[in-house]
GROMACS .gro file of C-alpha atoms in nm:
model
  358
    1MET     CA    1  13.190  16.594  12.703
    2LYS     CA    2  13.189  16.944  12.558
    3ILE     CA    3  12.901  17.192  12.554
    4LEU     CA    4  12.816  17.092  12.195
    5ASP     CA    5  12.781  16.727  12.292
    6TRP     CA    6  12.556  16.801  12.589
    7TYR     CA    7  12.346  17.040  12.385
    8ILE     CA    8  12.276  16.790  12.106
    9LEU     CA    9  12.241  16.491  12.340
   10LYS     CA   10  11.983  16.667  12.557
   11ARG     CA   11  11.786  16.776  12.249
   12TYR     CA   12  11.812  16.423  12.108
   13LEU     CA   13  11.674  16.248  12.417
   14PHE     CA   14  11.421  16.520  12.505
   15THR     CA   15  11.270  16.522  12.155
   16PHE     CA   16  11.258  16.140  12.144
   17PHE     CA   17  11.076  16.106  12.476
   18MET     CA   18  10.842  16.393  12.389
   19MET     CA   19  10.762  16.216  12.063
   20LEU     CA   20  10.673  15.904  12.262
   21LEU     CA   21  10.461  16.104  12.506
   22LEU     CA   22  10.275  16.268  12.218
   23PHE     CA   23  10.214  15.966  11.997
   24ILE     CA   24  10.138  15.698  12.256
   25PRO     CA   25   9.827  15.874  12.396
   26ILE     CA   26   9.707  15.926  12.039
   27ALA     CA   27   9.765  15.556  11.963
   28ILE     CA   28   9.581  15.454  12.281
   29THR     CA   29   9.287  15.682  12.197
   30VAL     CA   30   9.257  15.555  11.841
   31HIS     CA   31   9.293  15.192  11.950
   32LEU     CA   32   9.041  15.229  12.231
   33ALA     CA   33   8.792  15.404  12.000
   34GLU     CA   34   8.822  15.111  11.759
   35LYS     CA   35   8.776  14.842  12.028
   36ILE     CA   36   8.534  15.014  12.269
   37GLY     CA   37   8.229  14.849  12.112
   38LYS     CA   38   8.354  14.496  12.178
   39ILE     CA   39   8.481  14.592  12.523
   40LEU     CA   40   8.136  14.718  12.623
   41GLU     CA   41   7.962  14.428  12.452
   42ASN     CA   42   8.166  14.175  12.649
   43GLU     CA   43   8.133  14.374  12.975
   44VAL     CA   44   8.509  14.372  13.035
   45PRO     CA   45   8.606  14.481  13.391
   46LEU     CA   46   8.764  14.827  13.413
   47ASN     CA   47   9.082  14.701  13.581
   48ALA     CA   48   9.132  14.448  13.296
   49VAL     CA   49   9.096  14.728  13.039
   50LEU     CA   50   9.348  14.950  13.222
   51ILE     CA   51   9.602  14.666  13.243
   52TYR     CA   52   9.542  14.593  12.873
   53LEU     CA   53   9.609  14.957  12.779
   54LEU     CA   54   9.931  14.952  12.983
   55ASP     CA   55  10.039  14.634  12.803
   56PHE     CA   56   9.941  14.792  12.471
   57THR     CA   57  10.158  15.096  12.550
   58VAL     CA   58  10.471  14.886  12.611
   59TYR     CA   59  10.390  14.659  12.315
   60PHE     CA   60  10.331  14.953  12.080
   61ALA     CA   61  10.633  15.155  12.199
   62HIS     CA   62  10.871  14.860  12.159
   63LEU     CA   63  10.756  14.786  11.803
   64LEU     CA   64  10.793  15.147  11.686
   65PHE     CA   65  11.092  15.251  11.896
   66PRO     CA   66  11.327  15.305  11.597
   67LEU     CA   67  11.066  15.496  11.395
   68PHE     CA   68  10.982  15.732  11.680
   69LEU     CA   69  11.353  15.793  11.716
   70PHE     CA   70  11.397  15.850  11.342
   71LEU     CA   71  11.124  16.113  11.322
   72SER     CA   72  11.237  16.289  11.640
   73VAL     CA   73  11.598  16.316  11.515
   74ILE     CA   74  11.481  16.458  11.182
   75TRP     CA   75  11.260  16.706  11.366
   76PHE     CA   76  11.516  16.860  11.599
   77THR     CA   77  11.810  16.835  11.353
   78SER     CA   78  11.602  17.019  11.091
   79LYS     CA   79  11.538  17.295  11.347
   80LEU     CA   80  11.913  17.317  11.408
   81ALA     CA   81  11.973  17.342  11.033
   82ASN     CA   82  11.703  17.607  10.981
   83ASN     CA   83  11.850  17.815  11.262
   84THR     CA   84  12.192  17.781  11.090
   85GLU     CA   85  12.329  17.628  11.411
   86ILE     CA   86  12.479  17.334  11.222
   87VAL     CA   87  12.658  17.571  10.985
   88ALA     CA   88  12.802  17.749  11.286
   89PHE     CA   89  12.919  17.421  11.440
   90LEU     CA   90  13.089  17.305  11.122
   91SER     CA   91  13.237  17.649  11.046
   92SER     CA   92  13.408  17.649  11.385
   93GLY     CA   93  13.624  17.358  11.269
   94VAL     CA   94  13.410  17.069  11.397
   95SER     CA   95  13.410  16.784  11.146
   96PHE     CA   96  13.083  16.618  11.049
   97THR     CA   97  13.202  16.294  11.208
   98ARG     CA   98  13.270  16.479  11.534
   99PHE     CA   99  12.931  16.650  11.504
  100LEU     CA  100  12.771  16.304  11.476
  101ARG     CA  101  12.923  16.174  11.802
  102PRO     CA  102  12.654  16.297  12.047
  103TYR     CA  103  12.390  16.149  11.818
  104LEU     CA  104  12.557  15.809  11.843
  105ILE     CA  105  12.580  15.845  12.222
  106GLY     CA  106  12.207  15.917  12.230
  107ALA     CA  107  12.144  15.622  11.999
  108SER     CA  108  12.337  15.401  12.243
  109VAL     CA  109  12.106  15.510  12.527
  110VAL     CA  110  11.794  15.441  12.319
  111ALA     CA  111  11.933  15.108  12.193
  112PHE     CA  112  12.000  15.003  12.553
  113LEU     CA  113  11.640  15.090  12.645
  114SER     CA  114  11.523  14.891  12.341
  115ILE     CA  115  11.719  14.586  12.460
  116ILE     CA  116  11.571  14.614  12.811
  117LEU     CA  117  11.222  14.641  12.663
  118GLY     CA  118  11.276  14.351  12.424
  119LEU     CA  119  11.431  14.112  12.673
  120PHE     CA  120  11.231  14.183  12.988
  121LEU     CA  121  10.927  14.414  12.956
  122ALA     CA  122  10.788  14.343  12.608
  123PRO     CA  123  10.739  13.964  12.660
  124LYS     CA  124  10.517  14.023  12.964
  125ALA     CA  125  10.329  14.305  12.791
  126SER     CA  126  10.283  14.093  12.479
  127GLU     CA  127  10.135  13.810  12.685
  128GLY     CA  128   9.882  14.041  12.850
  129PHE     CA  129   9.800  14.220  12.524
  130ASN     CA  130   9.741  13.901  12.325
  131ASP     CA  131   9.557  13.718  12.606
  132PHE     CA  132   9.312  14.007  12.636
  133THR     CA  133   9.274  14.030  12.259
  134TYR     CA  134   9.181  13.664  12.212
  135LYS     CA  135   8.969  13.651  12.528
  136TYR     CA  136   8.754  13.960  12.470
  137LEU     CA  137   8.816  14.109  12.124
  138LYS     CA  138   8.849  13.797  11.909
  139LYS     CA  139   8.596  13.568  12.072
  140GLY     CA  140   8.546  13.252  11.869
  141ARG     CA  141   8.891  13.276  11.707
  142GLN     CA  142   9.163  13.036  11.813
  143ALA     CA  143   9.506  13.158  11.918
  144VAL     CA  144   9.657  12.835  11.788
  145ASP     CA  145   9.714  12.656  11.458
  146ASN     CA  146   9.488  12.360  11.531
  147ILE     CA  147   9.440  12.211  11.183
  148ASN     CA  148   9.658  11.923  11.061
  149VAL     CA  149   9.876  11.919  11.373
  150PHE     CA  150  10.187  11.710  11.304
  151ARG     CA  151  10.450  11.707  11.577
  152GLN     CA  152  10.742  11.507  11.707
  153ILE     CA  153  10.680  11.480  12.081
  154ASN     CA  154  11.014  11.326  12.176
  155ASP     CA  155  11.297  11.127  12.019
  156ASN     CA  156  11.069  10.828  11.955
  157ASP     CA  157  10.710  10.946  11.914
  158ILE     CA  158  10.539  11.136  11.632
  159ILE     CA  159  10.171  11.232  11.651
  160TYR     CA  160   9.911  11.372  11.415
  161VAL     CA  161   9.554  11.505  11.454
  162SER     CA  162   9.350  11.645  11.167
  163SER     CA  163   9.196  11.908  11.398
  164PHE     CA  164   9.199  11.996  11.766
  165ASP     CA  165   8.930  12.177  11.967
  166VAL     CA  166   9.122  12.362  12.238
  167LYS     CA  167   8.814  12.455  12.439
  168ASN     CA  168   8.704  12.092  12.476
  169SER     CA  169   9.055  11.937  12.456
  170LEU     CA  170   8.927  11.714  12.176
  171GLY     CA  171   9.123  11.599  11.870
  172HIS     CA  172   9.004  11.412  11.561
  173ASN     CA  173   9.176  11.141  11.352
  174PHE     CA  174   9.459  11.085  11.599
  175THR     CA  175   9.773  10.892  11.504
  176LEU     CA  176  10.081  10.809  11.711
  177GLU     CA  177  10.386  10.634  11.565
  178HIS     CA  178  10.658  10.499  11.794
  179PHE     CA  179  11.009  10.443  11.656
  180GLU     CA  180  11.315  10.275  11.802
  181GLU     CA  181  11.648  10.291  11.617
  182ASN     CA  182  11.464  10.429  11.312
  183GLN     CA  183  11.232  10.128  11.305
  184LEU     CA  184  10.855  10.161  11.349
  185LYS     CA  185  10.761   9.953  11.656
  186TYR     CA  186  10.392  10.029  11.691
  187LYS     CA  187  10.124  10.261  11.560
  188ILE     CA  188   9.814  10.386  11.742
  189THR     CA  189   9.513  10.534  11.563
  190ALA     CA  190   9.183  10.663  11.702
  191LYS     CA  191   8.883  10.849  11.569
  192THR     CA  192   8.899  11.098  11.857
  193ILE     CA  193   9.131  11.178  12.146
  194LYS     CA  194   9.011  11.379  12.445
  195TYR     CA  195   9.203  11.492  12.750
  196VAL     CA  196   8.999  11.418  13.063
  197GLU     CA  197   9.133  11.673  13.310
  198GLY     CA  198   8.964  11.522  13.617
  199ASP     CA  199   9.132  11.183  13.563
  200THR     CA  200   9.444  11.327  13.390
  201VAL     CA  201   9.415  11.067  13.114
  202TYR     CA  202   9.354  11.069  12.740
  203ARG     CA  203   9.033  10.899  12.624
  204LEU     CA  204   9.048  10.746  12.276
  205THR     CA  205   8.753  10.615  12.075
  206ASN     CA  206   8.778  10.351  11.801
  207TYR     CA  207   9.123  10.269  11.938
  208LEU     CA  208   9.351  10.057  11.720
  209LYS     CA  209   9.709   9.963  11.807
  210ARG     CA  210   9.929   9.776  11.561
  211ASP     CA  211  10.248   9.623  11.704
  212ILE     CA  212  10.503   9.563  11.430
  213GLY     CA  213  10.651   9.215  11.468
  214LYS     CA  214  10.945   9.057  11.295
  215TYR     CA  215  10.726   8.819  11.095
  216GLU     CA  216  10.372   8.935  11.161
  217ASP     CA  217  10.185   9.220  11.327
  218SER     CA  218   9.946   9.205  11.620
  219LEU     CA  219   9.634   9.419  11.654
  220GLU     CA  220   9.455   9.555  11.959
  221ILE     CA  221   9.109   9.699  11.887
  222ILE     CA  222   8.904   9.868  12.163
  223GLN     CA  223   8.595  10.085  12.129
  224LYS     CA  224   8.701  10.320  12.409
  225LYS     CA  225   9.034  10.330  12.594
  226ASP     CA  226   9.176  10.556  12.866
  227THR     CA  227   9.554  10.582  12.864
  228LEU     CA  228   9.850  10.802  12.949
  229PHE     CA  229  10.088  10.977  12.707
  230SER     CA  230  10.415  11.161  12.764
  231PHE     CA  231  10.283  11.491  12.627
  232GLU     CA  232  10.060  11.770  12.754
  233VAL     CA  233   9.780  11.940  12.561
  234ASP     CA  234   9.979  12.266  12.555
  235ASP     CA  235  10.273  12.078  12.400
  236LEU     CA  236  10.058  11.982  12.103
  237ILE     CA  237   9.946  12.327  11.996
  238PRO     CA  238  10.129  12.621  12.157
  239VAL     CA  239   9.959  12.956  12.102
  240ILE     CA  240  10.063  13.153  11.793
  241TYR     CA  241  10.212  13.434  12.001
  242ALA     CA  242  10.395  13.199  12.243
  243ALA     CA  243  10.740  13.320  12.131
  244GLU     CA  244  10.655  13.685  12.201
  245THR     CA  245  10.576  13.608  12.565
  246LYS     CA  246  10.904  13.436  12.657
  247MET     CA  247  11.227  13.577  12.797
  248TYR     CA  248  11.537  13.535  12.580
  249GLY     CA  249  11.672  13.214  12.737
  250ASP     CA  250  11.328  13.053  12.753
  251LEU     CA  251  11.264  13.155  12.394
  252LYS     CA  252  11.582  12.983  12.268
  253ASN     CA  253  11.488  12.662  12.450
  254PHE     CA  254  11.131  12.686  12.321
  255ILE     CA  255  11.249  12.722  11.960
  256ALA     CA  256  11.485  12.425  11.997
  257LYS     CA  257  11.196  12.208  12.120
  258GLU     CA  258  10.966  12.329  11.843
  259GLU     CA  259  11.229  12.250  11.579
  260ALA     CA  260  11.267  11.897  11.718
  261ARG     CA  261  10.889  11.854  11.707
  262GLY     CA  262  10.866  11.966  11.345
  263SER     CA  263  10.653  12.272  11.417
  264SER     CA  264  10.545  12.473  11.113
  265ASN     CA  265  10.575  12.797  11.316
  266VAL     CA  266  10.951  12.785  11.378
  267GLY     CA  267  11.010  13.065  11.125
  268ARG     CA  268  10.767  13.291  11.307
  269PHE     CA  269  10.929  13.212  11.642
  270LYS     CA  270  11.280  13.281  11.511
  271LEU     CA  271  11.169  13.620  11.380
  272VAL     CA  272  11.085  13.720  11.736
  273LEU     CA  273  11.425  13.597  11.858
  274TYR     CA  274  11.632  13.779  11.596
  275ARG     CA  275  11.433  14.105  11.624
  276LYS     CA  276  11.541  14.140  11.985
  277TRP     CA  277  11.887  14.232  11.851
  278SER     CA  278  11.805  14.379  11.510
  279LEU     CA  279  11.588  14.659  11.656
  280PRO     CA  280  11.872  14.812  11.864
  281VAL     CA  281  12.101  14.802  11.559
  282SER     CA  282  11.837  14.977  11.347
  283VAL     CA  283  11.840  15.261  11.603
  284PHE     CA  284  12.199  15.350  11.500
  285ILE     CA  285  12.128  15.311  11.128
  286LEU     CA  286  11.816  15.529  11.133
  287THR     CA  287  11.991  15.791  11.348
  288ILE     CA  288  12.271  15.828  11.091
  289ILE     CA  289  12.020  15.847  10.804
  290ALA     CA  290  11.811  16.106  10.990
  291VAL     CA  291  12.111  16.329  11.062
  292ALA     CA  292  12.241  16.302  10.705
  293VAL     CA  293  11.899  16.388  10.557
  294SER     CA  294  11.808  16.675  10.790
  295SER     CA  295  12.142  16.846  10.859
  296ILE     CA  296  12.126  17.047  10.537
  297LYS     CA  297  11.921  17.367  10.529
  298ARG     CA  298  11.667  17.336  10.247
  299ARG     CA  299  11.449  17.590  10.072
  300GLY     CA  300  11.133  17.403  10.178
  301GLY     CA  301  11.240  17.409  10.543
  302MET     CA  302  11.150  17.137  10.792
  303GLY     CA  303  10.856  17.020  10.582
  304ILE     CA  304  11.082  16.879  10.310
  305ASN     CA  305  11.302  16.699  10.562
  306LEU     CA  306  11.002  16.551  10.741
  307ALA     CA  307  10.848  16.439  10.411
  308VAL     CA  308  11.172  16.268  10.308
  309GLY     CA  309  11.205  16.113  10.654
  310ILE     CA  310  10.849  15.977  10.657
  311CYS     CA  311  10.901  15.824  10.312
  312ILE     CA  312  11.221  15.651  10.428
  313ALA     CA  313  11.046  15.532  10.746
  314MET     CA  314  10.756  15.385  10.546
  315ILE     CA  315  10.996  15.205  10.312
  316PHE     CA  316  11.180  15.063  10.614
  317VAL     CA  317  10.853  14.935  10.763
  318PHE     CA  318  10.753  14.795  10.421
  319PHE     CA  319  11.077  14.598  10.389
  320ASP     CA  320  11.049  14.471  10.746
  321LYS     CA  321  10.688  14.353  10.703
  322VAL     CA  322  10.736  14.197  10.359
  323PHE     CA  323  11.041  13.993  10.458
  324GLY     CA  324  10.878  13.902  10.789
  325VAL     CA  325  10.575  13.759  10.608
  326MET     CA  326  10.803  13.572  10.367
  327ALA     CA  327  10.982  13.406  10.660
  328GLU     CA  328  10.651  13.315  10.828
  329GLN     CA  329  10.480  13.176  10.519
  330SER     CA  330  10.768  13.011  10.334
  331ASP     CA  331  11.115  12.862  10.377
  332PHE     CA  332  11.280  13.204  10.351
  333PRO     CA  333  11.551  13.218  10.626
  334PRO     CA  334  11.426  13.424  10.924
  335LEU     CA  335  11.779  13.552  10.994
  336ILE     CA  336  11.799  13.711  10.648
  337ALA     CA  337  11.440  13.839  10.673
  338VAL     CA  338  11.520  14.025  10.996
  339TRP     CA  339  11.862  14.163  10.905
  340PHE     CA  340  11.813  14.239  10.534
  341PRO     CA  341  11.634  14.576  10.597
  342ASN     CA  342  11.918  14.678  10.829
  343PHE     CA  343  12.171  14.575  10.564
  344ILE     CA  344  12.001  14.777  10.288
  345PHE     CA  345  11.946  15.082  10.505
  346GLY     CA  346  12.297  15.046  10.646
  347ILE     CA  347  12.432  15.091  10.293
  348LEU     CA  348  12.199  15.388  10.248
  349ALA     CA  349  12.327  15.537  10.576
  350ILE     CA  350  12.690  15.509  10.460
  351TYR     CA  351  12.604  15.670  10.124
  352LEU     CA  352  12.413  15.959  10.280
  353LEU     CA  353  12.679  16.011  10.545
  354TYR     CA  354  12.951  16.028  10.278
  355ASN     CA  355  12.757  16.287  10.081
  356ALA     CA  356  12.672  16.484  10.396
  357LYS     CA  357  13.043  16.512  10.478
  358ARG     CA  358  13.105  16.657  10.135
   0.00000   0.00000   0.00000
């Protein structure tokens, strides 16, 4: 690499990591100030709070990795432009595409770090962050969708409960339908179903089992019945943030099982899966946009470039959030929801890069 490449690459990485070191303590301070009342009220141990803040740091940094990068590139490239260093580079015969090369090398380093975070560190941090949040900061709120639970447990059994109390392992209006070769063989209903942990059985009240015969059905009615089922309580209602806490391979298997069970949260889970690869790609797109926007010396100086950059960053976040919510709350394809912002801003990057070359 030539001196120019090393110069820009070092400024690229130094400014990015300095941006992280500046903003993360601010984020921790603001977040802690907002939550300190509940932390003191619940008498949370100090070591639990420190671990939570560490998890929050990784969780927060991973989510905003591309935006931190975007703002840092605009910052130091604008300084280069204001000092007429970019003009000197280009006047020496260096093409704009060649000038962009160290930026792309830096983006590759940051994208690699983003992949490592997304695949290995962020899942563990997300688990700790969300566990702490629901245990201490959102007491009384469930971390599961426990109303109208309808799931396919295996190839033959489908269950339903109108509501499920996770704390007491108690479900209401339970139904189980057993199929063989697409034919209903028997159906079990009960007013309540409770998992008795000490005996590792399910206790059903107002138990009714209807066996479907060829010519007539048979009924079994029992006031209270203890029995075994092929599912666990956690299989019925996985926590909302379950996908965020799993490594890549485990996450793919988890989504496949949830699809087979007819989970209503599959869209939310797939968003997490696809974002593990869309975030690193957005690093390259936002780097190109940042260089194209800030490489021109403007009358307003760095302020204009930063203002333009912040506006573009906010629009990017807006697109990402809107399409993410659409995928979670409707049948909108999660793959399109995740990659559409990258597609739109990729076109913008090509347009701005073309004009910057001119």
